[in-house]
Amino acid sequence: MNGEENVTITGCTGCNLRNLTAAFPLGKLCVITGKNGAGKSVFLQQTLYPALCRHFGKKCGTEGLPFETLTVNGGISDVVLIDQTPMGRSSSSNPATYLKIFDDIRTLFASLPDAKIRNMTARHFSFNLAGGRCEHCKGDGSMVIDMQFLPDQIVPCPECHGKRYRTEVLNILYRGKNIAEVLDMTVREAFLFFRGQNKLQQKLRQMFDAGLDYLRLGQNSATLSGGESQRLKLVSYLLQIRSSRSLILMDEPAAGLHFADAEQLLTCFRELIAAGHSLIAAEHNQKIIAAADYRLELPSADGSQ
Ligand SMILES: Nc1ncnc2c1ncn2[C@@H]1O[C@H](COP(=O)(O)OP(=O)(O)O)[C@@H](O)[C@H]1O
Ligand SMILES: [Mg+2]
Ligand SMILES: [Zn+2]
């Protein structure tokens, strides 16, 4: 293929795929289009992804549907499938913990003189661990009250009033704010607040670029929409070491996204590509399709286009 880097798969026959052969250029945004039922998901999730997992010696939990050959011509070293499923359901997962921003914030609080003279470490600034968290609600900030014949009631913890921490911890202030107040900041507010903290600001800027500036650092992950979860996963990917180049597969990443959100998603895509990654997405969204460098149209199940 005239020296161009690509991934080529031949002879895919799973479900309604009729001996499909495809060659995707690397370092580009490739889009797979086709009507519902054309086999986009069967191809992407059940054929190409398992085939690449096997190629890279990676577990993916499924056998995969049949194909003839897979060739990787180029320097990619990993494959990932990014979906819209939530990243964590526990009350301890939020954007700050997911992107490890919270580690930097806790280290910063522990480095303050007031924290040091009280022997407080980064551990004390976690709402998950015994030591700094409110023991009454175990750091949840709320309590479930059994109402016997009525549905359970969720009320703010009477000890910490929803702040999740012990008073001693809340008394430690950085630039006039305690750790609970920092968790309550939006990405936009936190970006301005942490001026001079380059590592932190870099991570927050990446969230900005993905259109997630309005999220609160401590917002429970279970409350994020599918599109928000997915963009947070992409941000996490962008923040990882850039020395390894990956092939990122996505099944209808723009599904359910507002027009402006699709624009932000494209910004993420461009950044991933600029960082050396490659993207293949099954997609209906016209905006994403129009921006693609390469398109593959799957024929409909009934043979029409
Ligand atoms: N695991 C499966 N077993 C059997 N048939 C399947 C399976 N997954 C999908 N199909 C069928 O394969 C066809 C293609 O489905 P799909 O790949 O989901 O289409 P698309 O993603 O393009 O809308 C459909 O007719 C679907 O019912
Ligand atoms: Mg599908
Ligand atoms: Zn409490």
Short mmCIF file of C-alpha atoms and ligand atoms in Angstrom, two decimals:
data_model
loop_
_atom_site.label_atom_id
_atom_site.label_comp_id
_atom_site.label_asym_id
_atom_site.label_seq_id
_atom_site.Cartn_x
_atom_site.Cartn_y
_atom_site.Cartn_z
CA MET A 1 0.00 0.00 0.00
CA ASN A 2 2.51 2.58 -1.30
CA GLY A 3 4.50 2.61 1.95
CA GLU A 4 1.60 3.93 4.01
CA GLU A 5 1.20 2.52 7.53
CA ASN A 6 -2.02 0.59 7.90
CA VAL A 7 -3.94 -2.21 9.57
CA THR A 8 -5.43 -4.70 7.15
CA ILE A 9 -7.93 -7.43 7.92
CA THR A 10 -9.24 -9.82 5.28
CA GLY A 11 -11.99 -12.40 4.98
CA CYS A 12 -14.32 -11.32 7.82
CA THR A 13 -17.41 -13.52 7.82
CA GLY A 14 -19.00 -13.09 11.28
CA CYS A 15 -22.83 -12.72 11.32
CA ASN A 16 -23.81 -10.85 8.17
CA LEU A 17 -20.33 -9.75 7.06
CA ARG A 18 -19.74 -11.12 3.60
CA ASN A 19 -16.03 -11.80 3.25
CA LEU A 20 -15.23 -8.23 4.24
CA THR A 21 -11.71 -6.91 3.66
CA ALA A 22 -10.59 -3.53 4.98
CA ALA A 23 -7.34 -1.57 5.14
CA PHE A 24 -7.28 1.33 7.60
CA PRO A 25 -4.51 3.93 7.35
CA LEU A 26 -2.76 4.62 10.68
CA GLY A 27 -2.36 8.04 12.26
CA LYS A 28 -5.76 9.05 10.87
CA LEU A 29 -9.42 9.28 11.79
CA CYS A 30 -11.11 6.34 10.05
CA VAL A 31 -14.88 6.05 10.11
CA ILE A 32 -17.04 3.02 9.39
CA THR A 33 -20.51 3.94 8.15
CA GLY A 34 -23.59 1.95 7.13
CA LYS A 35 -27.23 1.53 8.09
CA ASN A 36 -28.32 -0.06 11.36
CA GLY A 37 -27.77 -3.79 11.17
CA ALA A 38 -25.07 -3.46 8.49
CA GLY A 39 -22.58 -5.14 10.84
CA LYS A 40 -20.50 -2.20 12.08
CA SER A 41 -20.48 -3.43 15.69
CA VAL A 42 -19.99 -7.05 14.63
CA PHE A 43 -16.97 -5.97 12.62
CA LEU A 44 -15.49 -3.47 15.09
CA GLN A 45 -16.19 -5.07 18.47
CA GLN A 46 -16.49 -8.74 17.66
CA THR A 47 -13.98 -9.15 14.82
CA LEU A 48 -11.34 -6.40 14.56
CA TYR A 49 -10.92 -5.76 18.30
CA PRO A 50 -10.46 -9.43 19.32
CA ALA A 51 -8.15 -9.98 16.33
CA LEU A 52 -5.94 -7.05 17.38
CA CYS A 53 -6.01 -8.15 21.02
CA ARG A 54 -4.67 -11.52 19.97
CA HIS A 55 -2.05 -9.80 17.79
CA PHE A 56 -0.84 -7.74 20.77
CA GLY A 57 -1.12 -10.62 23.24
CA LYS A 58 -3.87 -8.87 25.16
CA LYS A 59 -6.88 -10.41 26.92
CA CYS A 60 -10.27 -9.21 25.74
CA GLY A 61 -12.69 -11.79 27.10
CA THR A 62 -14.11 -12.93 23.76
CA GLU A 63 -13.05 -15.46 21.15
CA GLY A 64 -13.85 -13.13 18.29
CA LEU A 65 -15.62 -13.85 15.01
CA PRO A 66 -13.80 -15.39 12.01
CA PHE A 67 -11.44 -13.61 9.61
CA GLU A 68 -8.63 -14.78 7.36
CA THR A 69 -5.60 -12.52 7.91
CA LEU A 70 -4.62 -9.54 10.01
CA THR A 71 -1.60 -7.41 9.12
CA VAL A 72 -0.29 -4.50 11.15
CA ASN A 73 2.05 -2.39 9.01
CA GLY A 74 3.32 0.31 11.31
CA GLY A 75 4.52 1.19 14.76
CA ILE A 76 1.45 0.77 16.92
CA SER A 77 1.86 -1.22 20.12
CA ASP A 78 -1.60 -1.46 21.66
CA VAL A 79 -5.33 -1.53 20.91
CA VAL A 80 -8.08 -0.08 23.11
CA LEU A 81 -11.85 -0.08 22.83
CA ILE A 82 -13.40 3.03 24.38
CA ASP A 83 -17.12 2.92 25.10
CA GLN A 84 -19.72 5.03 26.88
CA THR A 85 -20.13 2.78 29.92
CA PRO A 86 -19.52 4.52 33.26
CA MET A 87 -15.99 4.36 34.68
CA GLY A 88 -16.96 3.51 38.21
CA ARG A 89 -20.13 3.23 40.20
CA SER A 90 -18.79 3.61 43.71
CA SER A 91 -19.24 6.89 45.56
CA SER A 92 -15.44 7.18 45.72
CA SER A 93 -14.95 7.62 41.96
CA ASN A 94 -15.01 11.11 40.47
CA PRO A 95 -13.21 12.99 37.67
CA ALA A 96 -10.38 14.01 40.03
CA THR A 97 -9.69 10.45 41.21
CA TYR A 98 -10.14 9.00 37.73
CA LEU A 99 -7.54 11.32 36.20
CA LYS A 100 -5.28 11.11 39.28
CA ILE A 101 -5.63 14.87 39.74
CA PHE A 102 -6.67 14.14 43.30
CA ASP A 103 -3.27 12.56 44.08
CA ASP A 104 -1.56 15.84 43.16
CA ILE A 105 -4.07 17.86 45.21
CA ARG A 106 -3.65 15.66 48.29
CA THR A 107 0.14 15.85 48.04
CA LEU A 108 -0.15 19.64 47.81
CA PHE A 109 -2.32 19.84 50.97
CA ALA A 110 0.04 17.50 52.85
CA SER A 111 2.98 19.77 51.98
CA LEU A 112 1.41 22.78 53.74
CA PRO A 113 3.12 23.78 57.04
CA ASP A 114 -0.18 23.46 58.98
CA ALA A 115 -0.53 19.87 57.78
CA LYS A 116 3.10 19.01 58.47
CA ILE A 117 3.09 20.14 62.10
CA ARG A 118 0.03 17.92 62.62
CA ASN A 119 1.78 14.95 60.97
CA MET A 120 -0.81 14.81 58.22
CA THR A 121 0.14 12.97 55.04
CA ALA A 122 -1.55 12.81 51.63
CA ARG A 123 -3.51 9.88 53.06
CA HIS A 124 -5.35 12.15 55.49
CA PHE A 125 -6.75 14.16 52.60
CA SER A 126 -8.52 11.12 51.15
CA PHE A 127 -12.25 10.78 51.88
CA ASN A 128 -11.82 7.04 51.34
CA LEU A 129 -9.28 6.18 53.97
CA ALA A 130 -9.53 6.04 57.73
CA GLY A 131 -7.55 8.92 59.23
CA GLY A 132 -8.92 11.97 57.49
CA ARG A 133 -12.39 10.90 56.46
CA CYS A 134 -15.48 11.40 58.57
CA GLU A 135 -15.87 8.09 60.38
CA HIS A 136 -19.59 8.58 60.97
CA CYS A 137 -20.42 8.25 57.27
CA LYS A 138 -17.13 6.54 56.29
CA GLY A 139 -16.45 9.44 53.94
CA ASP A 140 -19.66 9.11 51.95
CA GLY A 141 -21.01 12.47 53.10
CA SER A 142 -24.49 11.00 53.32
CA MET A 143 -26.35 8.29 55.21
CA VAL A 144 -29.13 5.94 54.20
CA ILE A 145 -31.94 5.88 56.72
CA ASP A 146 -34.15 2.81 56.85
CA MET A 147 -37.73 4.15 56.96
CA GLN A 148 -39.33 0.74 57.51
CA PHE A 149 -42.47 0.96 55.37
CA LEU A 150 -41.25 3.85 53.22
CA PRO A 151 -38.43 3.93 50.66
CA ASP A 152 -34.95 4.49 52.19
CA GLN A 153 -34.11 8.13 52.74
CA ILE A 154 -30.69 9.57 51.93
CA VAL A 155 -29.72 12.44 54.23
CA PRO A 156 -26.51 14.45 54.62
CA CYS A 157 -24.24 13.05 57.33
CA PRO A 158 -25.03 14.85 60.61
CA GLU A 159 -21.34 14.78 61.68
CA CYS A 160 -19.61 16.29 58.62
CA HIS A 161 -22.71 17.84 56.96
CA GLY A 162 -21.84 16.20 53.66
CA LYS A 163 -18.24 17.42 53.65
CA ARG A 164 -16.88 13.85 54.04
CA TYR A 165 -13.89 14.86 56.21
CA ARG A 166 -12.99 15.33 59.87
CA THR A 167 -12.90 18.93 61.12
CA GLU A 168 -9.09 18.81 61.67
CA VAL A 169 -8.64 18.08 57.98
CA LEU A 170 -11.10 20.78 56.93
CA ASN A 171 -9.12 23.31 58.98
CA ILE A 172 -6.13 22.96 56.66
CA LEU A 173 -6.42 25.65 54.00
CA TYR A 174 -4.61 26.14 50.71
CA ARG A 175 -5.13 29.66 49.35
CA GLY A 176 -8.08 29.97 51.72
CA LYS A 177 -9.88 26.79 50.64
CA ASN A 178 -10.13 23.40 52.34
CA ILE A 179 -10.05 20.05 50.57
CA ALA A 180 -13.86 19.72 50.47
CA GLU A 181 -14.19 23.16 48.88
CA VAL A 182 -11.59 22.21 46.28
CA LEU A 183 -13.53 19.03 45.41
CA ASP A 184 -16.61 21.21 44.92
CA MET A 185 -14.86 23.38 42.30
CA THR A 186 -15.55 23.03 38.62
CA VAL A 187 -12.64 22.24 36.32
CA ARG A 188 -12.73 25.88 35.19
CA GLU A 189 -12.56 27.22 38.76
CA ALA A 190 -9.84 24.75 39.73
CA PHE A 191 -7.75 25.70 36.71
CA LEU A 192 -7.63 29.34 37.87
CA PHE A 193 -7.22 28.37 41.52
CA PHE A 194 -4.16 26.15 40.94
CA ARG A 195 -2.15 28.79 39.04
CA GLY A 196 1.54 27.94 39.24
CA GLN A 197 0.87 24.21 39.76
CA ASN A 198 1.88 23.21 36.26
CA LYS A 199 1.26 19.46 36.47
CA LEU A 200 -2.23 19.98 37.84
CA GLN A 201 -3.06 22.72 35.38
CA GLN A 202 -1.93 20.57 32.46
CA LYS A 203 -4.42 17.85 33.42
CA LEU A 204 -7.20 20.39 33.96
CA ARG A 205 -6.43 22.02 30.61
CA GLN A 206 -6.90 18.67 28.91
CA MET A 207 -10.39 18.45 30.43
CA PHE A 208 -11.07 21.96 29.17
CA ASP A 209 -10.11 20.95 25.67
CA ALA A 210 -12.51 18.00 25.85
CA GLY A 211 -15.36 20.37 26.77
CA LEU A 212 -15.56 19.11 30.35
CA ASP A 213 -14.76 22.43 32.06
CA TYR A 214 -18.14 22.55 33.80
CA LEU A 215 -17.72 19.22 35.64
CA ARG A 216 -16.99 19.40 39.37
CA LEU A 217 -13.77 17.69 40.46
CA GLY A 218 -15.62 15.67 43.09
CA GLN A 219 -18.72 14.86 41.05
CA ASN A 220 -19.68 11.22 41.53
CA SER A 221 -18.77 9.27 38.37
CA ALA A 222 -22.12 7.48 38.41
CA THR A 223 -23.82 10.82 37.66
CA LEU A 224 -21.84 11.44 34.46
CA SER A 225 -23.62 11.00 31.13
CA GLY A 226 -22.42 8.41 28.61
CA GLY A 227 -20.80 11.13 26.50
CA GLU A 228 -19.08 12.69 29.51
CA SER A 229 -17.74 9.32 30.67
CA GLN A 230 -16.40 8.61 27.23
CA ARG A 231 -14.66 11.98 26.91
CA LEU A 232 -13.18 11.53 30.37
CA LYS A 233 -11.75 8.18 29.22
CA LEU A 234 -10.27 9.90 26.16
CA VAL A 235 -8.75 12.60 28.39
CA SER A 236 -7.25 9.89 30.59
CA TYR A 237 -5.77 8.38 27.46
CA LEU A 238 -4.36 11.72 26.35
CA LEU A 239 -2.68 12.16 29.73
CA GLN A 240 -0.86 8.83 29.60
CA ILE A 241 2.71 8.46 28.40
CA ARG A 242 2.82 9.41 24.78
CA SER A 243 5.73 7.19 23.80
CA SER A 244 3.43 4.28 22.96
CA ARG A 245 1.22 4.65 19.92
CA SER A 246 -2.17 2.97 20.16
CA LEU A 247 -5.03 2.10 17.89
CA ILE A 248 -8.25 3.33 19.50
CA LEU A 249 -11.56 1.76 18.48
CA MET A 250 -14.91 3.38 19.25
CA ASP A 251 -18.44 2.25 18.50
CA GLU A 252 -20.66 5.27 17.78
CA PRO A 253 -18.79 7.68 20.06
CA ALA A 254 -21.06 10.59 19.11
CA ALA A 255 -24.31 8.70 19.83
CA GLY A 256 -26.52 10.82 22.06
CA LEU A 257 -24.19 13.80 21.88
CA HIS A 258 -25.35 17.34 21.34
CA PHE A 259 -24.00 19.16 18.26
CA ALA A 260 -21.49 21.14 20.37
CA ASP A 261 -20.41 17.96 22.19
CA ALA A 262 -19.62 16.28 18.86
CA GLU A 263 -17.37 19.25 18.09
CA GLN A 264 -15.51 18.72 21.40
CA LEU A 265 -15.20 15.02 20.65
CA LEU A 266 -13.54 15.91 17.34
CA THR A 267 -11.09 18.14 19.23
CA CYS A 268 -10.16 15.12 21.39
CA PHE A 269 -9.76 12.99 18.26
CA ARG A 270 -7.41 15.54 16.65
CA GLU A 271 -5.30 15.65 19.80
CA LEU A 272 -5.06 11.87 20.01
CA ILE A 273 -3.94 11.77 16.39
CA ALA A 274 -1.43 14.57 16.97
CA ALA A 275 -0.06 12.46 19.87
CA GLY A 276 0.62 9.62 17.42
CA HIS A 277 -2.47 7.47 18.01
CA SER A 278 -4.82 6.08 15.36
CA LEU A 279 -8.62 6.05 15.49
CA ILE A 280 -11.28 3.84 13.95
CA ALA A 281 -14.89 4.68 14.81
CA ALA A 282 -18.24 3.30 13.69
CA GLU A 283 -20.36 6.42 13.37
CA HIS A 284 -23.65 7.91 12.12
CA ASN A 285 -22.89 11.48 13.14
CA GLN A 286 -22.53 13.63 9.99
CA LYS A 287 -20.09 15.99 11.62
CA ILE A 288 -17.69 13.19 12.54
CA ILE A 289 -18.14 11.49 9.17
CA ALA A 290 -17.37 14.73 7.36
CA ALA A 291 -14.18 15.19 9.39
CA ALA A 292 -12.89 11.67 8.72
CA ASP A 293 -9.67 11.12 6.77
CA TYR A 294 -10.87 7.71 5.59
CA ARG A 295 -14.34 6.19 5.26
CA LEU A 296 -15.48 2.60 4.89
CA GLU A 297 -19.14 2.09 4.01
CA LEU A 298 -20.58 -1.31 4.92
CA PRO A 299 -23.34 -2.52 2.57
CA SER A 300 -26.74 -3.04 4.19
CA ALA A 301 -27.79 -6.49 5.32
CA ASP A 302 -30.19 -6.73 2.37
CA GLY A 303 -27.45 -5.85 -0.10
CA SER A 304 -28.53 -2.24 -0.72
CA GLN A 305 -26.23 0.67 0.09
N1 LIG B 1 -23.65 -11.89 18.89
C1 LIG B 1 -24.46 -11.95 17.81
N2 LIG B 1 -24.98 -13.13 17.42
C2 LIG B 1 -25.78 -13.20 16.35
N3 LIG B 1 -26.13 -12.15 15.58
C3 LIG B 1 -25.63 -10.97 15.91
C4 LIG B 1 -24.78 -10.79 17.04
N4 LIG B 1 -24.44 -9.49 17.13
C5 LIG B 1 -25.07 -8.87 16.09
N5 LIG B 1 -25.78 -9.76 15.36
C6 LIG B 1 -26.54 -9.47 14.12
O1 LIG B 1 -25.62 -9.03 13.14
C7 LIG B 1 -26.17 -7.98 12.36
C8 LIG B 1 -25.27 -6.76 12.42
O2 LIG B 1 -25.42 -6.15 13.69
P1 LIG B 1 -24.55 -4.93 14.19
O3 LIG B 1 -23.13 -5.22 13.97
O4 LIG B 1 -24.98 -4.64 15.57
O5 LIG B 1 -25.02 -3.77 13.20
P2 LIG B 1 -24.67 -2.22 13.29
O6 LIG B 1 -23.70 -2.03 14.39
O7 LIG B 1 -24.11 -1.87 11.93
O8 LIG B 1 -25.96 -1.52 13.51
C9 LIG B 1 -27.57 -7.75 12.90
O9 LIG B 1 -28.47 -8.44 12.07
C10 LIG B 1 -27.50 -8.33 14.28
O10 LIG B 1 -28.77 -8.75 14.69
MG MG B 2 -23.76 -0.96 16.19
ZN ZN B 3 -19.79 12.31 57.66
#
